[in-house]
Amino acid sequence: QVQLQESGPGLVKPSQTLSLTCTVSGDSLSSGGYRWNWIRQPAGKGLEWIGRIDFSGSTIYNPSLESRVTISVDSSKNHFSLKLRSVTAADTAVYYCAREEFVLRGDIISFFDNWGQGALVTVSS
Amino acid sequence: DIQMTQSPTSLSASVGDRVTITCRASQSISTYLNWYQQKPGKAPKLLIYAASSLQGGVPSRISGSGSGTDFTLSISSLQPEDFATYYCQQSYSAPLTFGGGTKVEI
């Protein structure tokens, strides 16, 4: 049973860098068939996809955040990380890490089948 | 970006009711559409993938249909544990996007 757990500071000052780590247990980040994502949700609002990394280290980001985001993986520790630079109050949200399974069914379909419990990050001085 | 629009944004229902939620994509996404359920303070949970495939462990009273731009999530007989917010999500192209959510309440 795969489990994901976010960790990192719950309070970040404006203009600084938000850093979160997602530790994965029960699965290897190096295994194929999965991509590893970050998604956020401001209080009372909907879900916003931030970006993802795959087993080869290839990344893709939401263009709305791309200039400020870096997602990286540390296979030796079986975790992947999010860095969001130059944060403002608008970046205050619950941040989720999620595993995206992709399968070949004629074409490639994908879905988020496992999520972390979420980490609340508040941007405030 | 592909915009996902859900309707209604909220609905009131009773136990035993049949409930239908609609999701519309701003362009055709074939059947690259997933549905999630989220309860307060919890992470979303996958219900349906590829528009109509039921995720393991999800009760059969929940179903999905549609293709192209129009999709529906149906709950045939609402149970107390079904009161939650539901989100659709397209996996057709990046950036992956979600609908705004539909809150199902008593």
PDB file of N, CA and C in Angstrom, chain B:
ATOM      1  N   ASP B   1      -5.033  26.544 -22.080  1.00  0.00           N
ATOM      2  CA  ASP B   1      -5.448  25.598 -21.055  1.00  0.00           C
ATOM      3  C   ASP B   1      -6.882  25.130 -21.318  1.00  0.00           C
ATOM      4  N   ILE B   2      -7.179  23.909 -20.963  1.00  0.00           N
ATOM      5  CA  ILE B   2      -8.541  23.390 -21.081  1.00  0.00           C
ATOM      6  C   ILE B   2      -9.314  23.761 -19.817  1.00  0.00           C
ATOM      7  N   GLN B   3     -10.412  24.471 -20.006  1.00  0.00           N
ATOM      8  CA  GLN B   3     -11.246  24.869 -18.871  1.00  0.00           C
ATOM      9  C   GLN B   3     -12.294  23.801 -18.603  1.00  0.00           C
ATOM     10  N   MET B   4     -12.465  23.476 -17.332  1.00  0.00           N
ATOM     11  CA  MET B   4     -13.455  22.484 -16.924  1.00  0.00           C
ATOM     12  C   MET B   4     -14.529  23.178 -16.098  1.00  0.00           C
ATOM     13  N   THR B   5     -15.772  23.059 -16.523  1.00  0.00           N
ATOM     14  CA  THR B   5     -16.883  23.740 -15.854  1.00  0.00           C
ATOM     15  C   THR B   5     -17.859  22.721 -15.304  1.00  0.00           C
ATOM     16  N   GLN B   6     -18.068  22.771 -14.015  1.00  0.00           N
ATOM     17  CA  GLN B   6     -19.001  21.845 -13.371  1.00  0.00           C
ATOM     18  C   GLN B   6     -20.316  22.535 -13.050  1.00  0.00           C
ATOM     19  N   SER B   7     -21.379  21.773 -13.104  1.00  0.00           N
ATOM     20  CA  SER B   7     -22.669  22.286 -12.654  1.00  0.00           C
ATOM     21  C   SER B   7     -23.486  21.151 -12.046  1.00  0.00           C
ATOM     22  N   PRO B   8     -24.279  21.482 -11.006  1.00  0.00           N
ATOM     23  CA  PRO B   8     -24.305  22.774 -10.345  1.00  0.00           C
ATOM     24  C   PRO B   8     -23.081  22.950  -9.441  1.00  0.00           C
ATOM     25  N   THR B   9     -22.911  24.113  -8.847  1.00  0.00           N
ATOM     26  CA  THR B   9     -21.819  24.317  -7.902  1.00  0.00           C
ATOM     27  C   THR B   9     -22.151  23.694  -6.562  1.00  0.00           C
ATOM     28  N   SER B  10     -23.443  23.586  -6.277  1.00  0.00           N
ATOM     29  CA  SER B  10     -23.879  22.892  -5.073  1.00  0.00           C
ATOM     30  C   SER B  10     -25.281  22.356  -5.290  1.00  0.00           C
ATOM     31  N   LEU B  11     -25.622  21.351  -4.520  1.00  0.00           N
ATOM     32  CA  LEU B  11     -26.971  20.807  -4.591  1.00  0.00           C
ATOM     33  C   LEU B  11     -27.348  20.221  -3.244  1.00  0.00           C
ATOM     34  N   SER B  12     -28.631  20.278  -2.986  1.00  0.00           N
ATOM     35  CA  SER B  12     -29.177  19.685  -1.773  1.00  0.00           C
ATOM     36  C   SER B  12     -29.914  18.408  -2.147  1.00  0.00           C
ATOM     37  N   ALA B  13     -29.676  17.364  -1.383  1.00  0.00           N
ATOM     38  CA  ALA B  13     -30.301  16.079  -1.684  1.00  0.00           C
ATOM     39  C   ALA B  13     -30.532  15.312  -0.387  1.00  0.00           C
ATOM     40  N   SER B  14     -31.281  14.250  -0.513  1.00  0.00           N
ATOM     41  CA  SER B  14     -31.589  13.404   0.644  1.00  0.00           C
ATOM     42  C   SER B  14     -31.045  12.004   0.410  1.00  0.00           C
ATOM     43  N   VAL B  15     -30.883  11.286   1.492  1.00  0.00           N
ATOM     44  CA  VAL B  15     -30.460   9.892   1.383  1.00  0.00           C
ATOM     45  C   VAL B  15     -31.455   9.135   0.510  1.00  0.00           C
ATOM     46  N   GLY B  16     -30.927   8.372  -0.431  1.00  0.00           N
ATOM     47  CA  GLY B  16     -31.762   7.610  -1.347  1.00  0.00           C
ATOM     48  C   GLY B  16     -32.002   8.295  -2.675  1.00  0.00           C
ATOM     49  N   ASP B  17     -31.712   9.591  -2.766  1.00  0.00           N
ATOM     50  CA  ASP B  17     -31.917  10.328  -4.006  1.00  0.00           C
ATOM     51  C   ASP B  17     -30.913   9.885  -5.068  1.00  0.00           C
ATOM     52  N   ARG B  18     -31.304  10.078  -6.328  1.00  0.00           N
ATOM     53  CA  ARG B  18     -30.361   9.946  -7.424  1.00  0.00           C
ATOM     54  C   ARG B  18     -29.805  11.338  -7.714  1.00  0.00           C
ATOM     55  N   VAL B  19     -28.473  11.411  -7.836  1.00  0.00           N
ATOM     56  CA  VAL B  19     -27.797  12.688  -8.042  1.00  0.00           C
ATOM     57  C   VAL B  19     -26.955  12.623  -9.315  1.00  0.00           C
ATOM     58  N   THR B  20     -27.019  13.697 -10.084  1.00  0.00           N
ATOM     59  CA  THR B  20     -26.202  13.784 -11.302  1.00  0.00           C
ATOM     60  C   THR B  20     -25.448  15.102 -11.310  1.00  0.00           C
ATOM     61  N   ILE B  21     -24.160  15.024 -11.564  1.00  0.00           N
ATOM     62  CA  ILE B  21     -23.282  16.189 -11.657  1.00  0.00           C
ATOM     63  C   ILE B  21     -22.713  16.225 -13.067  1.00  0.00           C
ATOM     64  N   THR B  22     -22.658  17.421 -13.632  1.00  0.00           N
ATOM     65  CA  THR B  22     -22.185  17.591 -15.002  1.00  0.00           C
ATOM     66  C   THR B  22     -20.840  18.302 -15.036  1.00  0.00           C
ATOM     67  N   CYS B  23     -20.007  17.878 -15.967  1.00  0.00           N
ATOM     68  CA  CYS B  23     -18.706  18.517 -16.189  1.00  0.00           C
ATOM     69  C   CYS B  23     -18.554  18.757 -17.688  1.00  0.00           C
ATOM     70  N   ARG B  24     -18.210  19.971 -18.059  1.00  0.00           N
ATOM     71  CA  ARG B  24     -18.041  20.314 -19.468  1.00  0.00           C
ATOM     72  C   ARG B  24     -16.627  20.829 -19.707  1.00  0.00           C
ATOM     73  N   ALA B  25     -15.986  20.302 -20.733  1.00  0.00           N
ATOM     74  CA  ALA B  25     -14.644  20.749 -21.113  1.00  0.00           C
ATOM     75  C   ALA B  25     -14.724  21.804 -22.211  1.00  0.00           C
ATOM     76  N   SER B  26     -13.762  22.709 -22.224  1.00  0.00           N
ATOM     77  CA  SER B  26     -13.767  23.798 -23.200  1.00  0.00           C
ATOM     78  C   SER B  26     -13.358  23.331 -24.599  1.00  0.00           C
ATOM     79  N   GLN B  27     -12.839  22.106 -24.705  1.00  0.00           N
ATOM     80  CA  GLN B  27     -12.560  21.488 -25.989  1.00  0.00           C
ATOM     81  C   GLN B  27     -12.680  19.984 -25.806  1.00  0.00           C
ATOM     82  N   SER B  28     -12.711  19.269 -26.904  1.00  0.00           N
ATOM     83  CA  SER B  28     -12.868  17.830 -26.802  1.00  0.00           C
ATOM     84  C   SER B  28     -11.678  17.182 -26.090  1.00  0.00           C
ATOM     85  N   ILE B  29     -11.984  16.307 -25.140  1.00  0.00           N
ATOM     86  CA  ILE B  29     -10.938  15.605 -24.392  1.00  0.00           C
ATOM     87  C   ILE B  29     -11.140  14.089 -24.463  1.00  0.00           C
ATOM     88  N   SER B  30     -11.889  13.648 -25.484  1.00  0.00           N
ATOM     89  CA  SER B  30     -12.177  12.214 -25.627  1.00  0.00           C
ATOM     90  C   SER B  30     -12.766  11.704 -24.308  1.00  0.00           C
ATOM     91  N   THR B  31     -12.134  10.695 -23.722  1.00  0.00           N
ATOM     92  CA  THR B  31     -12.603  10.196 -22.418  1.00  0.00           C
ATOM     93  C   THR B  31     -11.529  10.380 -21.351  1.00  0.00           C
ATOM     94  N   TYR B  32     -10.667  11.386 -21.525  1.00  0.00           N
ATOM     95  CA  TYR B  32      -9.605  11.661 -20.564  1.00  0.00           C
ATOM     96  C   TYR B  32     -10.136  12.489 -19.403  1.00  0.00           C
ATOM     97  N   LEU B  33     -11.046  11.904 -18.654  1.00  0.00           N
ATOM     98  CA  LEU B  33     -11.758  12.624 -17.619  1.00  0.00           C
ATOM     99  C   LEU B  33     -11.842  11.765 -16.361  1.00  0.00           C
ATOM    100  N   ASN B  34     -11.461  12.341 -15.255  1.00  0.00           N
ATOM    101  CA  ASN B  34     -11.480  11.640 -13.959  1.00  0.00           C
ATOM    102  C   ASN B  34     -12.369  12.390 -12.980  1.00  0.00           C
ATOM    103  N   TRP B  35     -12.905  11.647 -12.031  1.00  0.00           N
ATOM    104  CA  TRP B  35     -13.748  12.229 -10.975  1.00  0.00           C
ATOM    105  C   TRP B  35     -13.178  11.886  -9.606  1.00  0.00           C
ATOM    106  N   TYR B  36     -13.233  12.871  -8.707  1.00  0.00           N
ATOM    107  CA  TYR B  36     -12.738  12.714  -7.345  1.00  0.00           C
ATOM    108  C   TYR B  36     -13.802  13.177  -6.353  1.00  0.00           C
ATOM    109  N   GLN B  37     -13.735  12.585  -5.169  1.00  0.00           N
ATOM    110  CA  GLN B  37     -14.579  12.990  -4.046  1.00  0.00           C
ATOM    111  C   GLN B  37     -13.675  13.552  -2.954  1.00  0.00           C
ATOM    112  N   GLN B  38     -14.067  14.674  -2.386  1.00  0.00           N
ATOM    113  CA  GLN B  38     -13.275  15.251  -1.294  1.00  0.00           C
ATOM    114  C   GLN B  38     -14.183  15.581  -0.115  1.00  0.00           C
ATOM    115  N   LYS B  39     -13.795  15.112   1.039  1.00  0.00           N
ATOM    116  CA  LYS B  39     -14.502  15.449   2.275  1.00  0.00           C
ATOM    117  C   LYS B  39     -13.686  16.493   3.035  1.00  0.00           C
ATOM    118  N   PRO B  40     -14.331  17.270   3.897  1.00  0.00           N
ATOM    119  CA  PRO B  40     -13.636  18.362   4.591  1.00  0.00           C
ATOM    120  C   PRO B  40     -12.384  17.896   5.321  1.00  0.00           C
ATOM    121  N   GLY B  41     -11.285  18.610   5.078  1.00  0.00           N
ATOM    122  CA  GLY B  41     -10.034  18.307   5.749  1.00  0.00           C
ATOM    123  C   GLY B  41      -9.296  17.097   5.230  1.00  0.00           C
ATOM    124  N   LYS B  42      -9.798  16.528   4.146  1.00  0.00           N
ATOM    125  CA  LYS B  42      -9.182  15.318   3.592  1.00  0.00           C
ATOM    126  C   LYS B  42      -8.710  15.551   2.161  1.00  0.00           C
ATOM    127  N   ALA B  43      -7.821  14.690   1.721  1.00  0.00           N
ATOM    128  CA  ALA B  43      -7.378  14.736   0.333  1.00  0.00           C
ATOM    129  C   ALA B  43      -8.463  14.175  -0.576  1.00  0.00           C
ATOM    130  N   PRO B  44      -8.473  14.599  -1.818  1.00  0.00           N
ATOM    131  CA  PRO B  44      -9.408  13.997  -2.781  1.00  0.00           C
ATOM    132  C   PRO B  44      -9.160  12.498  -2.925  1.00  0.00           C
ATOM    133  N   LYS B  45     -10.238  11.808  -3.293  1.00  0.00           N
ATOM    134  CA  LYS B  45     -10.179  10.359  -3.497  1.00  0.00           C
ATOM    135  C   LYS B  45     -10.688  10.055  -4.896  1.00  0.00           C
ATOM    136  N   LEU B  46      -9.936   9.259  -5.627  1.00  0.00           N
ATOM    137  CA  LEU B  46     -10.327   8.911  -6.996  1.00  0.00           C
ATOM    138  C   LEU B  46     -11.554   8.008  -6.991  1.00  0.00           C
ATOM    139  N   LEU B  47     -12.550   8.389  -7.789  1.00  0.00           N
ATOM    140  CA  LEU B  47     -13.763   7.581  -7.938  1.00  0.00           C
ATOM    141  C   LEU B  47     -13.826   6.895  -9.305  1.00  0.00           C
ATOM    142  N   ILE B  48     -13.657   7.701 -10.327  1.00  0.00           N
ATOM    143  CA  ILE B  48     -13.846   7.272 -11.720  1.00  0.00           C
ATOM    144  C   ILE B  48     -12.648   7.766 -12.526  1.00  0.00           C
ATOM    145  N   TYR B  49     -12.110   6.910 -13.402  1.00  0.00           N
ATOM    146  CA  TYR B  49     -11.074   7.337 -14.329  1.00  0.00           C
ATOM    147  C   TYR B  49     -11.491   6.983 -15.751  1.00  0.00           C
ATOM    148  N   ALA B  50     -10.898   7.652 -16.703  1.00  0.00           N
ATOM    149  CA  ALA B  50     -11.242   7.452 -18.118  1.00  0.00           C
ATOM    150  C   ALA B  50     -12.747   7.531 -18.344  1.00  0.00           C
ATOM    151  N   ALA B  51     -13.371   8.488 -17.701  1.00  0.00           N
ATOM    152  CA  ALA B  51     -14.789   8.842 -17.863  1.00  0.00           C
ATOM    153  C   ALA B  51     -15.771   7.860 -17.253  1.00  0.00           C
ATOM    154  N   SER B  52     -15.468   6.554 -17.314  1.00  0.00           N
ATOM    155  CA  SER B  52     -16.486   5.595 -16.889  1.00  0.00           C
ATOM    156  C   SER B  52     -15.953   4.387 -16.135  1.00  0.00           C
ATOM    157  N   SER B  53     -14.651   4.316 -15.909  1.00  0.00           N
ATOM    158  CA  SER B  53     -14.075   3.162 -15.205  1.00  0.00           C
ATOM    159  C   SER B  53     -14.071   3.403 -13.708  1.00  0.00           C
ATOM    160  N   LEU B  54     -14.655   2.478 -12.983  1.00  0.00           N
ATOM    161  CA  LEU B  54     -14.775   2.609 -11.533  1.00  0.00           C
ATOM    162  C   LEU B  54     -13.473   2.203 -10.856  1.00  0.00           C
ATOM    163  N   GLN B  55     -12.944   3.074 -10.018  1.00  0.00           N
ATOM    164  CA  GLN B  55     -11.739   2.748  -9.270  1.00  0.00           C
ATOM    165  C   GLN B  55     -12.049   1.631  -8.274  1.00  0.00           C
ATOM    166  N   GLY B  56     -11.089   0.748  -8.027  1.00  0.00           N
ATOM    167  CA  GLY B  56     -11.282  -0.337  -7.093  1.00  0.00           C
ATOM    168  C   GLY B  56     -11.725   0.144  -5.722  1.00  0.00           C
ATOM    169  N   GLY B  57     -12.722  -0.536  -5.146  1.00  0.00           N
ATOM    170  CA  GLY B  57     -13.207  -0.197  -3.818  1.00  0.00           C
ATOM    171  C   GLY B  57     -14.302   0.853  -3.800  1.00  0.00           C
ATOM    172  N   VAL B  58     -14.580   1.450  -4.944  1.00  0.00           N
ATOM    173  CA  VAL B  58     -15.641   2.468  -5.028  1.00  0.00           C
ATOM    174  C   VAL B  58     -16.976   1.747  -5.266  1.00  0.00           C
ATOM    175  N   PRO B  59     -18.006   2.117  -4.507  1.00  0.00           N
ATOM    176  CA  PRO B  59     -19.288   1.395  -4.644  1.00  0.00           C
ATOM    177  C   PRO B  59     -19.916   1.570  -6.015  1.00  0.00           C
ATOM    178  N   SER B  60     -20.633   0.534  -6.438  1.00  0.00           N
ATOM    179  CA  SER B  60     -21.188   0.519  -7.790  1.00  0.00           C
ATOM    180  C   SER B  60     -22.368   1.464  -7.974  1.00  0.00           C
ATOM    181  N   ARG B  61     -22.843   2.083  -6.913  1.00  0.00           N
ATOM    182  CA  ARG B  61     -23.902   3.088  -7.072  1.00  0.00           C
ATOM    183  C   ARG B  61     -23.351   4.363  -7.738  1.00  0.00           C
ATOM    184  N   ILE B  62     -22.029   4.472  -7.801  1.00  0.00           N
ATOM    185  CA  ILE B  62     -21.367   5.608  -8.435  1.00  0.00           C
ATOM    186  C   ILE B  62     -20.974   5.216  -9.860  1.00  0.00           C
ATOM    187  N   SER B  63     -21.303   6.072 -10.811  1.00  0.00           N
ATOM    188  CA  SER B  63     -20.962   5.775 -12.197  1.00  0.00           C
ATOM    189  C   SER B  63     -20.633   7.056 -12.946  1.00  0.00           C
ATOM    190  N   GLY B  64     -19.917   6.906 -14.037  1.00  0.00           N
ATOM    191  CA  GLY B  64     -19.560   8.041 -14.873  1.00  0.00           C
ATOM    192  C   GLY B  64     -19.822   7.734 -16.336  1.00  0.00           C
ATOM    193  N   SER B  65     -20.090   8.791 -17.084  1.00  0.00           N
ATOM    194  CA  SER B  65     -20.322   8.610 -18.513  1.00  0.00           C
ATOM    195  C   SER B  65     -19.909   9.868 -19.258  1.00  0.00           C
ATOM    196  N   GLY B  66     -19.882   9.756 -20.571  1.00  0.00           N
ATOM    197  CA  GLY B  66     -19.598  10.900 -21.413  1.00  0.00           C
ATOM    198  C   GLY B  66     -18.342  10.744 -22.235  1.00  0.00           C
ATOM    199  N   SER B  67     -18.202  11.610 -23.201  1.00  0.00           N
ATOM    200  CA  SER B  67     -17.005  11.680 -24.031  1.00  0.00           C
ATOM    201  C   SER B  67     -17.030  12.996 -24.789  1.00  0.00           C
ATOM    202  N   GLY B  68     -15.887  13.392 -25.287  1.00  0.00           N
ATOM    203  CA  GLY B  68     -15.822  14.649 -26.014  1.00  0.00           C
ATOM    204  C   GLY B  68     -15.734  15.825 -25.057  1.00  0.00           C
ATOM    205  N   THR B  69     -16.826  16.560 -24.902  1.00  0.00           N
ATOM    206  CA  THR B  69     -16.824  17.725 -24.020  1.00  0.00           C
ATOM    207  C   THR B  69     -17.780  17.605 -22.843  1.00  0.00           C
ATOM    208  N   ASP B  70     -18.691  16.654 -22.859  1.00  0.00           N
ATOM    209  CA  ASP B  70     -19.730  16.585 -21.834  1.00  0.00           C
ATOM    210  C   ASP B  70     -19.691  15.261 -21.075  1.00  0.00           C
ATOM    211  N   PHE B  71     -19.655  15.393 -19.749  1.00  0.00           N
ATOM    212  CA  PHE B  71     -19.499  14.236 -18.872  1.00  0.00           C
ATOM    213  C   PHE B  71     -20.457  14.345 -17.685  1.00  0.00           C
ATOM    214  N   THR B  72     -20.823  13.194 -17.144  1.00  0.00           N
ATOM    215  CA  THR B  72     -21.663  13.190 -15.960  1.00  0.00           C
ATOM    216  C   THR B  72     -21.144  12.180 -14.941  1.00  0.00           C
ATOM    217  N   LEU B  73     -21.336  12.525 -13.684  1.00  0.00           N
ATOM    218  CA  LEU B  73     -21.115  11.622 -12.559  1.00  0.00           C
ATOM    219  C   LEU B  73     -22.476  11.413 -11.923  1.00  0.00           C
ATOM    220  N   SER B  74     -22.837  10.160 -11.732  1.00  0.00           N
ATOM    221  CA  SER B  74     -24.133   9.844 -11.145  1.00  0.00           C
ATOM    222  C   SER B  74     -23.960   8.994  -9.906  1.00  0.00           C
ATOM    223  N   ILE B  75     -24.805   9.274  -8.921  1.00  0.00           N
ATOM    224  CA  ILE B  75     -24.898   8.439  -7.726  1.00  0.00           C
ATOM    225  C   ILE B  75     -26.340   7.960  -7.681  1.00  0.00           C
ATOM    226  N   SER B  76     -26.531   6.659  -7.780  1.00  0.00           N
ATOM    227  CA  SER B  76     -27.882   6.136  -7.995  1.00  0.00           C
ATOM    228  C   SER B  76     -28.753   6.246  -6.748  1.00  0.00           C
ATOM    229  N   SER B  77     -28.186   6.060  -5.589  1.00  0.00           N
ATOM    230  CA  SER B  77     -28.951   6.139  -4.346  1.00  0.00           C
ATOM    231  C   SER B  77     -28.022   6.712  -3.279  1.00  0.00           C
ATOM    232  N   LEU B  78     -28.174   7.991  -3.045  1.00  0.00           N
ATOM    233  CA  LEU B  78     -27.239   8.724  -2.185  1.00  0.00           C
ATOM    234  C   LEU B  78     -27.210   8.140  -0.772  1.00  0.00           C
ATOM    235  N   GLN B  79     -25.992   7.920  -0.290  1.00  0.00           N
ATOM    236  CA  GLN B  79     -25.790   7.421   1.068  1.00  0.00           C
ATOM    237  C   GLN B  79     -25.172   8.512   1.941  1.00  0.00           C
ATOM    238  N   PRO B  80     -25.289   8.397   3.263  1.00  0.00           N
ATOM    239  CA  PRO B  80     -24.748   9.450   4.139  1.00  0.00           C
ATOM    240  C   PRO B  80     -23.273   9.755   3.868  1.00  0.00           C
ATOM    241  N   GLU B  81     -22.497   8.739   3.505  1.00  0.00           N
ATOM    242  CA  GLU B  81     -21.061   8.952   3.268  1.00  0.00           C
ATOM    243  C   GLU B  81     -20.776   9.638   1.937  1.00  0.00           C
ATOM    244  N   ASP B  82     -21.803   9.852   1.125  1.00  0.00           N
ATOM    245  CA  ASP B  82     -21.613  10.498  -0.176  1.00  0.00           C
ATOM    246  C   ASP B  82     -21.691  12.019  -0.108  1.00  0.00           C
ATOM    247  N   PHE B  83     -22.062  12.551   1.038  1.00  0.00           N
ATOM    248  CA  PHE B  83     -22.128  14.004   1.160  1.00  0.00           C
ATOM    249  C   PHE B  83     -20.701  14.542   1.209  1.00  0.00           C
ATOM    250  N   ALA B  84     -20.334  15.277   0.160  1.00  0.00           N
ATOM    251  CA  ALA B  84     -18.949  15.676  -0.054  1.00  0.00           C
ATOM    252  C   ALA B  84     -18.911  16.637  -1.235  1.00  0.00           C
ATOM    253  N   THR B  85     -17.701  17.049  -1.607  1.00  0.00           N
ATOM    254  CA  THR B  85     -17.508  17.851  -2.807  1.00  0.00           C
ATOM    255  C   THR B  85     -16.866  16.971  -3.881  1.00  0.00           C
ATOM    256  N   TYR B  86     -17.345  17.116  -5.103  1.00  0.00           N
ATOM    257  CA  TYR B  86     -16.885  16.298  -6.217  1.00  0.00           C
ATOM    258  C   TYR B  86     -16.208  17.181  -7.257  1.00  0.00           C
ATOM    259  N   TYR B  87     -15.083  16.688  -7.770  1.00  0.00           N
ATOM    260  CA  TYR B  87     -14.315  17.413  -8.773  1.00  0.00           C
ATOM    261  C   TYR B  87     -14.081  16.536 -10.001  1.00  0.00           C
ATOM    262  N   CYS B  88     -14.205  17.145 -11.170  1.00  0.00           N
ATOM    263  CA  CYS B  88     -13.750  16.476 -12.389  1.00  0.00           C
ATOM    264  C   CYS B  88     -12.354  17.008 -12.721  1.00  0.00           C
ATOM    265  N   GLN B  89     -11.614  16.239 -13.503  1.00  0.00           N
ATOM    266  CA  GLN B  89     -10.235  16.604 -13.864  1.00  0.00           C
ATOM    267  C   GLN B  89      -9.932  16.027 -15.228  1.00  0.00           C
ATOM    268  N   GLN B  90      -9.364  16.858 -16.110  1.00  0.00           N
ATOM    269  CA  GLN B  90      -8.988  16.355 -17.433  1.00  0.00           C
ATOM    270  C   GLN B  90      -7.524  15.966 -17.442  1.00  0.00           C
ATOM    271  N   SER B  91      -7.255  14.830 -18.075  1.00  0.00           N
ATOM    272  CA  SER B  91      -5.872  14.370 -18.225  1.00  0.00           C
ATOM    273  C   SER B  91      -5.482  14.333 -19.701  1.00  0.00           C
ATOM    274  N   TYR B  92      -6.199  15.081 -20.525  1.00  0.00           N
ATOM    275  CA  TYR B  92      -5.938  15.097 -21.970  1.00  0.00           C
ATOM    276  C   TYR B  92      -4.631  15.801 -22.293  1.00  0.00           C
ATOM    277  N   SER B  93      -4.426  16.953 -21.644  1.00  0.00           N
ATOM    278  CA  SER B  93      -3.206  17.695 -21.925  1.00  0.00           C
ATOM    279  C   SER B  93      -2.818  18.569 -20.750  1.00  0.00           C
ATOM    280  N   ALA B  94      -1.521  18.816 -20.649  1.00  0.00           N
ATOM    281  CA  ALA B  94      -1.017  19.714 -19.613  1.00  0.00           C
ATOM    282  C   ALA B  94      -1.231  21.161 -20.042  1.00  0.00           C
ATOM    283  N   PRO B  95      -1.524  22.063 -19.089  1.00  0.00           N
ATOM    284  CA  PRO B  95      -1.620  21.790 -17.666  1.00  0.00           C
ATOM    285  C   PRO B  95      -2.893  21.023 -17.319  1.00  0.00           C
ATOM    286  N   LEU B  96      -2.763  20.024 -16.471  1.00  0.00           N
ATOM    287  CA  LEU B  96      -3.924  19.291 -16.007  1.00  0.00           C
ATOM    288  C   LEU B  96      -4.822  20.258 -15.237  1.00  0.00           C
ATOM    289  N   THR B  97      -6.115  20.174 -15.462  1.00  0.00           N
ATOM    290  CA  THR B  97      -7.028  21.124 -14.844  1.00  0.00           C
ATOM    291  C   THR B  97      -8.226  20.414 -14.231  1.00  0.00           C
ATOM    292  N   PHE B  98      -8.776  21.065 -13.207  1.00  0.00           N
ATOM    293  CA  PHE B  98      -9.918  20.555 -12.464  1.00  0.00           C
ATOM    294  C   PHE B  98     -11.123  21.459 -12.665  1.00  0.00           C
ATOM    295  N   GLY B  99     -12.299  20.876 -12.517  1.00  0.00           N
ATOM    296  CA  GLY B  99     -13.496  21.680 -12.430  1.00  0.00           C
ATOM    297  C   GLY B  99     -13.541  22.393 -11.085  1.00  0.00           C
ATOM    298  N   GLY B 100     -14.467  23.316 -10.952  1.00  0.00           N
ATOM    299  CA  GLY B 100     -14.555  24.116  -9.746  1.00  0.00           C
ATOM    300  C   GLY B 100     -15.168  23.405  -8.543  1.00  0.00           C
ATOM    301  N   GLY B 101     -15.734  22.225  -8.785  1.00  0.00           N
ATOM    302  CA  GLY B 101     -16.287  21.447  -7.688  1.00  0.00           C
ATOM    303  C   GLY B 101     -17.795  21.570  -7.571  1.00  0.00           C
ATOM    304  N   THR B 102     -18.415  20.490  -7.086  1.00  0.00           N
ATOM    305  CA  THR B 102     -19.846  20.464  -6.793  1.00  0.00           C
ATOM    306  C   THR B 102     -20.021  19.928  -5.382  1.00  0.00           C
ATOM    307  N   LYS B 103     -20.598  20.739  -4.531  1.00  0.00           N
ATOM    308  CA  LYS B 103     -20.813  20.329  -3.142  1.00  0.00           C
ATOM    309  C   LYS B 103     -22.187  19.687  -3.022  1.00  0.00           C
ATOM    310  N   VAL B 104     -22.209  18.462  -2.554  1.00  0.00           N
ATOM    311  CA  VAL B 104     -23.454  17.735  -2.347  1.00  0.00           C
ATOM    312  C   VAL B 104     -23.755  17.761  -0.853  1.00  0.00           C
ATOM    313  N   GLU B 105     -24.852  18.408  -0.497  1.00  0.00           N
ATOM    314  CA  GLU B 105     -25.195  18.548   0.916  1.00  0.00           C
ATOM    315  C   GLU B 105     -26.653  18.207   1.160  1.00  0.00           C
ATOM    316  N   ILE B 106     -26.944  18.040   2.407  1.00  0.00           N
ATOM    317  CA  ILE B 106     -28.307  17.679   2.797  1.00  0.00           C
ATOM    318  C   ILE B 106     -29.212  18.895   2.666  1.00  0.00           C
TER     319      ILE B 106
END
